[in-house]
CSV table of C-alpha atoms in Angstrom, one decimal:
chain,number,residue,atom,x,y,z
A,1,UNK,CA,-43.3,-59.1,76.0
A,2,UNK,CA,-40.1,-60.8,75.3
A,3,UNK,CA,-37.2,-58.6,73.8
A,4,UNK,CA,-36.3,-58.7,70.3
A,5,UNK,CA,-33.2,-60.6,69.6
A,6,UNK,CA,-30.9,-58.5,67.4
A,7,UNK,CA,-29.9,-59.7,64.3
A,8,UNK,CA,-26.8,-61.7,63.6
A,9,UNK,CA,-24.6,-59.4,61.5
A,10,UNK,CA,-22.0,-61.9,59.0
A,11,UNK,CA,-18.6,-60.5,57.9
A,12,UNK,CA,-17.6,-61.8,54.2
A,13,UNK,CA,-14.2,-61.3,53.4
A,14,UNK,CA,-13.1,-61.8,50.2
A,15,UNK,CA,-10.0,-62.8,47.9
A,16,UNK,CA,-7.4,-61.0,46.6
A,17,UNK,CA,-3.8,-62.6,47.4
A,18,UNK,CA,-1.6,-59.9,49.0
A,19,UNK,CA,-4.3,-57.6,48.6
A,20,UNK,CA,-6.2,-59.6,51.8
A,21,UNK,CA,-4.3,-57.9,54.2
A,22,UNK,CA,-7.2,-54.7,54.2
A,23,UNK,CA,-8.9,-57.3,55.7
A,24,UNK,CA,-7.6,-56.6,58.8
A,25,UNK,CA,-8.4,-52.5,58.6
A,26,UNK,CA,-11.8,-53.2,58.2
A,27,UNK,CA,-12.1,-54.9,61.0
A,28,UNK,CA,-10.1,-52.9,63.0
A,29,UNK,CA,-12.5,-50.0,61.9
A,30,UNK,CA,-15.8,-52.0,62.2
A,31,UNK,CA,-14.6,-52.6,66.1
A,32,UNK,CA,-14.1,-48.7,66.3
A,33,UNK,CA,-17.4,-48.1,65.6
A,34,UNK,CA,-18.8,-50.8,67.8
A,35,UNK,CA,-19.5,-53.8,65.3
A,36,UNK,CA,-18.2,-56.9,66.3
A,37,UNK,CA,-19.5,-59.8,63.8
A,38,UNK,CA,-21.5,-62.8,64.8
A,39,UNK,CA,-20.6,-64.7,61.9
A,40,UNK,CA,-17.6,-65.2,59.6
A,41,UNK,CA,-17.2,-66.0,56.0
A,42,UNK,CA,-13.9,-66.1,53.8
A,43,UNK,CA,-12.8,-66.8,50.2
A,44,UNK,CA,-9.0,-67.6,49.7
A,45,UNK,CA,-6.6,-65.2,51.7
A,46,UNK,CA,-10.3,-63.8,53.5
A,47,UNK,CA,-10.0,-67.8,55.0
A,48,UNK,CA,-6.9,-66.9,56.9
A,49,UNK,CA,-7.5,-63.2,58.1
A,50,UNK,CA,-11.1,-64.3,58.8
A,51,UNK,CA,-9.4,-67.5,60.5
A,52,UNK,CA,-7.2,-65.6,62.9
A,53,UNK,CA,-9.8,-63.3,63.6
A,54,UNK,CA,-12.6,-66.2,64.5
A,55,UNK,CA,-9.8,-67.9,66.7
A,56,UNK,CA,-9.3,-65.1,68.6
A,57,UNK,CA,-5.7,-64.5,67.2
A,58,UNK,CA,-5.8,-60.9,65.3
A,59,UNK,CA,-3.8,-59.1,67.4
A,60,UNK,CA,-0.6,-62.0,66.8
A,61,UNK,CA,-1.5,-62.5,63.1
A,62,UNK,CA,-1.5,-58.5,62.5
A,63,UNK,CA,2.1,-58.2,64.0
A,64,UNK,CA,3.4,-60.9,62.6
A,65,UNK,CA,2.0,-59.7,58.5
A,66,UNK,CA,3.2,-56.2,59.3
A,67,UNK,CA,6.9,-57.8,60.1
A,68,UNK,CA,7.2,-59.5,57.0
A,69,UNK,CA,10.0,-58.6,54.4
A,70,UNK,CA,10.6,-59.6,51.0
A,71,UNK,CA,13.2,-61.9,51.9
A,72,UNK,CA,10.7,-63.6,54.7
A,73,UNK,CA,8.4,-64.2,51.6
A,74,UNK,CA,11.1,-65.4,49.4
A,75,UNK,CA,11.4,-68.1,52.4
A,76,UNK,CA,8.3,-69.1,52.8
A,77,UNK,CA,7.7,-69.9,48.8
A,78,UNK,CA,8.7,-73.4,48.7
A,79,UNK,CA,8.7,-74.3,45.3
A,80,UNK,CA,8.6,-77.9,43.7
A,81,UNK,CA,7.9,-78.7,40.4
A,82,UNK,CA,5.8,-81.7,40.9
A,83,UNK,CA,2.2,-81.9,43.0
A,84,UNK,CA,0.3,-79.1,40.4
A,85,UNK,CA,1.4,-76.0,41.4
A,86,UNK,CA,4.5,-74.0,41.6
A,87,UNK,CA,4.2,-73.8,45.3
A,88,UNK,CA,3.4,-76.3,48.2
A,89,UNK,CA,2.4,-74.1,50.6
A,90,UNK,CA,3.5,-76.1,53.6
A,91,UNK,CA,6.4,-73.4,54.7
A,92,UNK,CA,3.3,-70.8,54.5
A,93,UNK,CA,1.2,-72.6,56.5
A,94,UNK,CA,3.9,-74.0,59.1
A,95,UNK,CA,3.8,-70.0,59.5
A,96,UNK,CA,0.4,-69.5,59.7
A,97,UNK,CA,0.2,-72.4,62.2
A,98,UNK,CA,2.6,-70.9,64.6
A,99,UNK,CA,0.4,-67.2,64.6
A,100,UNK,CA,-2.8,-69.0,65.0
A,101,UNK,CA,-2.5,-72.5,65.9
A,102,UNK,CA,-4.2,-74.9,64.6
A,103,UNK,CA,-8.0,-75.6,66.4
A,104,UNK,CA,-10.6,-77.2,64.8
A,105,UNK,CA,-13.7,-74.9,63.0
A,106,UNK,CA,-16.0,-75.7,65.6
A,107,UNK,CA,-14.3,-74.9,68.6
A,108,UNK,CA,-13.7,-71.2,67.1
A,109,UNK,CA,-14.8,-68.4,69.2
A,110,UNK,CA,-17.0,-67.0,66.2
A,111,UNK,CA,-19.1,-69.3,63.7
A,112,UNK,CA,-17.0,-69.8,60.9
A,113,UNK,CA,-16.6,-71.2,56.9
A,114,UNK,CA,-14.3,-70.8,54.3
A,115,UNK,CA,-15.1,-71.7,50.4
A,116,UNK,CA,-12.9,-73.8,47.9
A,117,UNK,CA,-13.5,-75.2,44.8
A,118,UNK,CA,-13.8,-78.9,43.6
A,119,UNK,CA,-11.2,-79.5,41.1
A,120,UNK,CA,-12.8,-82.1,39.0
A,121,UNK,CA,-16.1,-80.9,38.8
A,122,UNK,CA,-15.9,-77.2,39.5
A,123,UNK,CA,-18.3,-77.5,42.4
A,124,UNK,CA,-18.3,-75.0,45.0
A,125,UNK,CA,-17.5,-76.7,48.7
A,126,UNK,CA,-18.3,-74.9,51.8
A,127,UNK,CA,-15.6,-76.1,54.4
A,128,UNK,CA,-17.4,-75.7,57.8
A,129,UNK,CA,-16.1,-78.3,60.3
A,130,UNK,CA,-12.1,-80.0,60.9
A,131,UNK,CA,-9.1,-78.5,60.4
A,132,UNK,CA,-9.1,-74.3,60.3
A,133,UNK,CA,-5.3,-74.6,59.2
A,134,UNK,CA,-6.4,-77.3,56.1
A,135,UNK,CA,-9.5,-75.5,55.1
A,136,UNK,CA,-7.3,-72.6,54.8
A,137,UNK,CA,-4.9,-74.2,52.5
A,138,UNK,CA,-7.5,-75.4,50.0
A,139,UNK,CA,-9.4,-72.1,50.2
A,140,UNK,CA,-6.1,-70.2,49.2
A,141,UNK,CA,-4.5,-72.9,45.9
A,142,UNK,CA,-4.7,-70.4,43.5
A,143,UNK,CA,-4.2,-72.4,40.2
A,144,UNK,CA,-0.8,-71.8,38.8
A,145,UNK,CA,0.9,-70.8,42.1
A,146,UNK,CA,-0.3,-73.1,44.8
A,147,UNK,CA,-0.4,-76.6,44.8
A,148,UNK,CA,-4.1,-78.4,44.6
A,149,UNK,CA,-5.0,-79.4,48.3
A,150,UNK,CA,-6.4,-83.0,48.9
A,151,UNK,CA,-9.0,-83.4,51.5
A,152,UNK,CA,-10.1,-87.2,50.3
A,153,UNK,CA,-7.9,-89.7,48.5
A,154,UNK,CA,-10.1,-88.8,45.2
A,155,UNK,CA,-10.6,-84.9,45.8
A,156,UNK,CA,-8.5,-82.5,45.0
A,157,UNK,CA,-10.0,-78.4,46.1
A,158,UNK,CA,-8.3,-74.9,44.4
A,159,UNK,CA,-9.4,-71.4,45.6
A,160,UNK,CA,-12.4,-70.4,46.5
A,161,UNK,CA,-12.4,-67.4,44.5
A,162,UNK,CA,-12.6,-69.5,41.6
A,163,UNK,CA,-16.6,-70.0,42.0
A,164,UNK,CA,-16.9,-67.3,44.7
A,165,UNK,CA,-14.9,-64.4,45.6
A,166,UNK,CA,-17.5,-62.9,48.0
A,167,UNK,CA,-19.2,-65.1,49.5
A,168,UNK,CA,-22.2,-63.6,50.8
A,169,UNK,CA,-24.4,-66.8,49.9
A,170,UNK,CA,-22.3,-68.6,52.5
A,171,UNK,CA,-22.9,-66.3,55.0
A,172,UNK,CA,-26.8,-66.4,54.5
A,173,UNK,CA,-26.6,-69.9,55.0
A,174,UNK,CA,-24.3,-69.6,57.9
A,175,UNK,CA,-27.2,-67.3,59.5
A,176,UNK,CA,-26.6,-64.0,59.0
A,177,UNK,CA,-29.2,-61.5,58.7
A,178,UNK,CA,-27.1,-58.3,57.8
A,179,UNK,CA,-24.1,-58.7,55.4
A,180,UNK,CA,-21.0,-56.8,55.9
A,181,UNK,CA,-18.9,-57.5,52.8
A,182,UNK,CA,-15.2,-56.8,52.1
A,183,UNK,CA,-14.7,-56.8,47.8
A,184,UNK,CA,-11.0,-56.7,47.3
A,185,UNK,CA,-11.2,-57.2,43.6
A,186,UNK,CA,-13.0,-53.4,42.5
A,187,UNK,CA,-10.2,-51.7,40.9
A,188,UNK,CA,-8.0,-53.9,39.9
A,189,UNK,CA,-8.6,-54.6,35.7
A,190,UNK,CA,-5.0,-54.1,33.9
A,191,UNK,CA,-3.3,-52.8,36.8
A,192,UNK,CA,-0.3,-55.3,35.9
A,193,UNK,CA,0.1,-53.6,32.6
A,194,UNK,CA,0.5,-50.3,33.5
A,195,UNK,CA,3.7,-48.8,35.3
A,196,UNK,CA,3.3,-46.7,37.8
A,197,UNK,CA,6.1,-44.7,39.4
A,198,UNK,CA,7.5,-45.7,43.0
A,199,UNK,CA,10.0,-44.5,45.4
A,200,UNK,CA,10.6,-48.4,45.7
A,201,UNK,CA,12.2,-48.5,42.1
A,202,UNK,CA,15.4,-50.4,41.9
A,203,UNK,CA,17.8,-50.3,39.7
A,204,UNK,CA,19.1,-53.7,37.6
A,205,UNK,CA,22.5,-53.7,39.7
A,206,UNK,CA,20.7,-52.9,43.1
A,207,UNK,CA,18.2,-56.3,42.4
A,208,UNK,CA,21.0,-58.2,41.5
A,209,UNK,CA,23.1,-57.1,44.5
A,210,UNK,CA,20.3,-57.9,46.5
A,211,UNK,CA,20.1,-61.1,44.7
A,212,UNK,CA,23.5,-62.1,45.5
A,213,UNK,CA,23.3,-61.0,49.2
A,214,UNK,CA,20.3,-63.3,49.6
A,215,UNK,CA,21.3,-66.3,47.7
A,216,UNK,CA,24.8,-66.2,49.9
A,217,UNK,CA,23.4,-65.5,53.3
A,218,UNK,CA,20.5,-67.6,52.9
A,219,UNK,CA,20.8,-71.9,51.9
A,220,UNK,CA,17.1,-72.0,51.6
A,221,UNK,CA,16.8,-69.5,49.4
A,222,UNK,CA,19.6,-70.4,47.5
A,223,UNK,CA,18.2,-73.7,46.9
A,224,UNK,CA,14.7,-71.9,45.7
A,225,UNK,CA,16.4,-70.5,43.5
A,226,UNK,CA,18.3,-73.2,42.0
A,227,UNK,CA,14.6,-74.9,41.4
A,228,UNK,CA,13.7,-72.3,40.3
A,229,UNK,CA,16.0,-71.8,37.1
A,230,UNK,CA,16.4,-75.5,36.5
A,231,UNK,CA,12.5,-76.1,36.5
A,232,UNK,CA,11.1,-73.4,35.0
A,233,UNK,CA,14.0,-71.1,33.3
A,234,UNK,CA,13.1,-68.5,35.7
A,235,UNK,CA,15.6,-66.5,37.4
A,236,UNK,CA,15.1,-65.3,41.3
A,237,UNK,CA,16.2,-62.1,40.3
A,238,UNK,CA,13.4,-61.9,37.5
A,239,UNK,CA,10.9,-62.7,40.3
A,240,UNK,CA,12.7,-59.6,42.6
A,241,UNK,CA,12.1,-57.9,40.2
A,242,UNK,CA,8.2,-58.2,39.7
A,243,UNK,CA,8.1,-58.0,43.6
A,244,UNK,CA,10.1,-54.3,43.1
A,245,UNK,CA,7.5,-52.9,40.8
A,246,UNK,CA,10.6,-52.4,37.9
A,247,UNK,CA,10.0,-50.8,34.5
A,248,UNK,CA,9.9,-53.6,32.7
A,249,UNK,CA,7.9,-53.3,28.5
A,250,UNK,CA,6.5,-56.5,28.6
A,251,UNK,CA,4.4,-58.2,31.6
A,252,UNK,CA,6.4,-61.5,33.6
A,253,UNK,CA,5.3,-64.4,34.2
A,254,UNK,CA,3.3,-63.3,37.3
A,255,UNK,CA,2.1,-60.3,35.9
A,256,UNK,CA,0.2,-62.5,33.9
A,257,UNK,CA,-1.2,-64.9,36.1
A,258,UNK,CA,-2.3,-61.5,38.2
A,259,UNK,CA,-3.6,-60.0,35.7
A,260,UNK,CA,-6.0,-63.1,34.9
A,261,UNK,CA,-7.0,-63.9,38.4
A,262,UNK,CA,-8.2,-60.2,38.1
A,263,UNK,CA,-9.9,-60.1,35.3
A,264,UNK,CA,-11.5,-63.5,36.6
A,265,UNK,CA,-12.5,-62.7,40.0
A,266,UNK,CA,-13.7,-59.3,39.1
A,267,UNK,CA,-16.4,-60.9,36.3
A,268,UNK,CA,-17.1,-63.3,38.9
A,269,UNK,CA,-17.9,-61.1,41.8
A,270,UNK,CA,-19.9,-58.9,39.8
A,271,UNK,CA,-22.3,-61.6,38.5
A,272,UNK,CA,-22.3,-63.4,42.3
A,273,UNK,CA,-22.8,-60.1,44.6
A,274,UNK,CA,-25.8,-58.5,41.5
A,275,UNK,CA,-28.0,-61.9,42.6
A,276,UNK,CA,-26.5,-61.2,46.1
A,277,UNK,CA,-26.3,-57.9,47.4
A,278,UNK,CA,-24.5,-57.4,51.0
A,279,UNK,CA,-26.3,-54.8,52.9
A,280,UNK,CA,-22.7,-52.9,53.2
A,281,UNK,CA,-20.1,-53.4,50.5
A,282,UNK,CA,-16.6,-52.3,51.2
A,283,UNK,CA,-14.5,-51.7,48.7
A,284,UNK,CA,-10.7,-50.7,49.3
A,285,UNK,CA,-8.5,-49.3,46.7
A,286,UNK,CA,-5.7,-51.7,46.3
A,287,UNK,CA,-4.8,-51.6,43.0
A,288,UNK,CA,-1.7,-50.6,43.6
A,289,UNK,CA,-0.7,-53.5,45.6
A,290,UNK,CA,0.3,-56.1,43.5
A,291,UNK,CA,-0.6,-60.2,43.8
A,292,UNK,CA,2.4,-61.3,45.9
A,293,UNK,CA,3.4,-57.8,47.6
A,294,UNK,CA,2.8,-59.4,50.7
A,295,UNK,CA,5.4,-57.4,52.4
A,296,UNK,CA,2.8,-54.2,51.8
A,297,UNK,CA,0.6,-54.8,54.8
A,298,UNK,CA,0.5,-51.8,56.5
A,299,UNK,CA,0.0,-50.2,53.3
A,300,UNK,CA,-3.0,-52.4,52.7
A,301,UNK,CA,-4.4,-52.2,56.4
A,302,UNK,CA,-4.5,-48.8,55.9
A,303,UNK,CA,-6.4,-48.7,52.6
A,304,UNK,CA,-8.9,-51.3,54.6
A,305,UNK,CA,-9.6,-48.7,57.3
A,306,UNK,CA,-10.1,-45.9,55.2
A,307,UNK,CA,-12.1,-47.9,53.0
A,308,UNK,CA,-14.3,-48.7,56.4
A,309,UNK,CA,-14.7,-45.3,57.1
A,310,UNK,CA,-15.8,-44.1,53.8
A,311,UNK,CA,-19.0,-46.0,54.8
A,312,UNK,CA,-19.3,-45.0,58.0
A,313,UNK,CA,-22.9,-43.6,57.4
A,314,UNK,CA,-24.3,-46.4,56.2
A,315,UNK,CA,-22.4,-48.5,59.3
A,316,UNK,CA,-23.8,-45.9,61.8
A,317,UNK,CA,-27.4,-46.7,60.3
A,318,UNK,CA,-26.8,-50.3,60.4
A,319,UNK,CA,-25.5,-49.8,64.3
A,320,UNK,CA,-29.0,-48.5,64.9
A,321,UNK,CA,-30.7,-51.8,63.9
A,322,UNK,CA,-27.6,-53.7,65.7
């Protein structure tokens, strides 16, 4: 009698901006306790952790997230006001590119796909074959901060988390038997309108010191900034500022768009993962880590792994069928 074939076991890692970077402590964890993922499935930042991991480049992508200041953010943000979104994105992904190259989906060392959404007809497209680095970019054009992405002369794709957060149903398709599925999106509901205390506070004189210490040292940034005020009436120090958690009585201008991706995604994921439950749902508290607190990764691995380990039962269990 021939042996049994285990079942293929699919990872779904979902959106959440900064928040993303838990990604990475759950998989850490999962390795720990001796599950390793046949199959990989991400919505918007889960594209590019998931990406790094399928390519066999974790290890460089972790060190590289868990170096990365405010100022090294404040670089990569190249902002233009023309193209539909505040940001390009080609300075991120030049990043990306140089921490995980740039291979093709299917020459990754784990089955892989990443979800987007069709601009004009708010389709949701499954990106499973060419560029890992462009699939990556449209997954991750969150409307009102990244620029559209255009894979055809006539077709423009947005984040995936638009139409699907978690996207377990991908993972199905991809094969997967057992769902492992990272929500990054549970507690998140008004977290922008609330302040909460932090040792991190700075004072207005500190963030404009800071300001000027950039803007001096630092063309590039300088220049960002200048776009910045002249396009939009914004000034770099207001942005700082939102990245510094200040007091502030009323929400910014990226408090805002935060605080409606949330509500968004959460209402989404909620209706998606009731018709599609994963067989383990990880949930990490983040909501504390704000939209483009980027710089908080090992805060956010952490809250991954211990997230992980809260369901370590129900992993154990599942390592018995694995």
């Amino acid at each position: 009698m021939s042996r049994k074939e285990k079942p293929k076991t699919g990872l779904v890692l979902g959106s959440g901006a900064a928040r993303g970077w838990a990604h990475i402590g759950v998989i850490r964890e999962l390795a720990a306790m001796g599950i390793h993922p046949d199959i990989i499935a991400g919505s918007s930042v889960g594209s590019v952790v998931g990406g790094a991991y399928a390519s066999g480049n974790l290890d460089v992508f972790e060190e590289w997230v868990c170096g990365l200041g405010r100022v090294d953010i404040i670089r990569l943000l190249d902002a233009k006001m023309t193209g539909g979104g505040f940001l390009q994105g080609k300075s991120l992904m030049n990043a990306i590119r140089k921490q995980i190259g740039d291979p093709n989906i299917e020459d990754l060392k784990l089955p892989y796909a990443c979800v987007a959404t069709e601009l004009s007809t708010g389709r949701e497209v499954w990106l499973r074959e060419g560029s890992l680095l462009d699939a990556c970019r449209a997954s991750i054009a969150l409307p009102g901060l990244f620029a559209p992405s255009r894979h055809d002369p006539d077709r423009l794709l947005v984040d995936g988390g638009l139409v699907n957060p978690v996207p377990v149903s991908l993972a199905r398709a991809m094969g997967a038997e057992i769902i492992i599925a990272v929500n990054l999106n549970g507690d998140l509901i008004g977290r922008h309108f609330f302040i909460h205390g932090s040792d991190e506070e700075t004072s207005e004189e500190e963030s404009e010191r800071l300001l000027a210490e950039i803007e001096e040292k630092d063309s590039v940034v300088a220049t960002w900034a200048a776009k910045m005020k002249t396009g939009f009436g914004i000034r770099l120090d207001s942005y700082i500022s939102s990245l510094r958690k200040k007091e502030s009585p009323d929400p910014g201008l990226f408090d805002v768009i935060a605080g409606a991706v949330d509500i968004m995604q959460d209402r989404i994921t909620r209706s998606r993962m009731a018709g599609e439950p994963p067989d383990i749902h990880i949930t990490p508290r983040l909501h504390h880590i704000g939209l483009m607190d980027f710089d908080l990764a090992r805060e956010s691995i952490r809250e991954g792994s211990a997230a992980t380990r809260v369901k370590k039962a129900e992993i154990e269990q599942l390592a018995g069928v694995l």
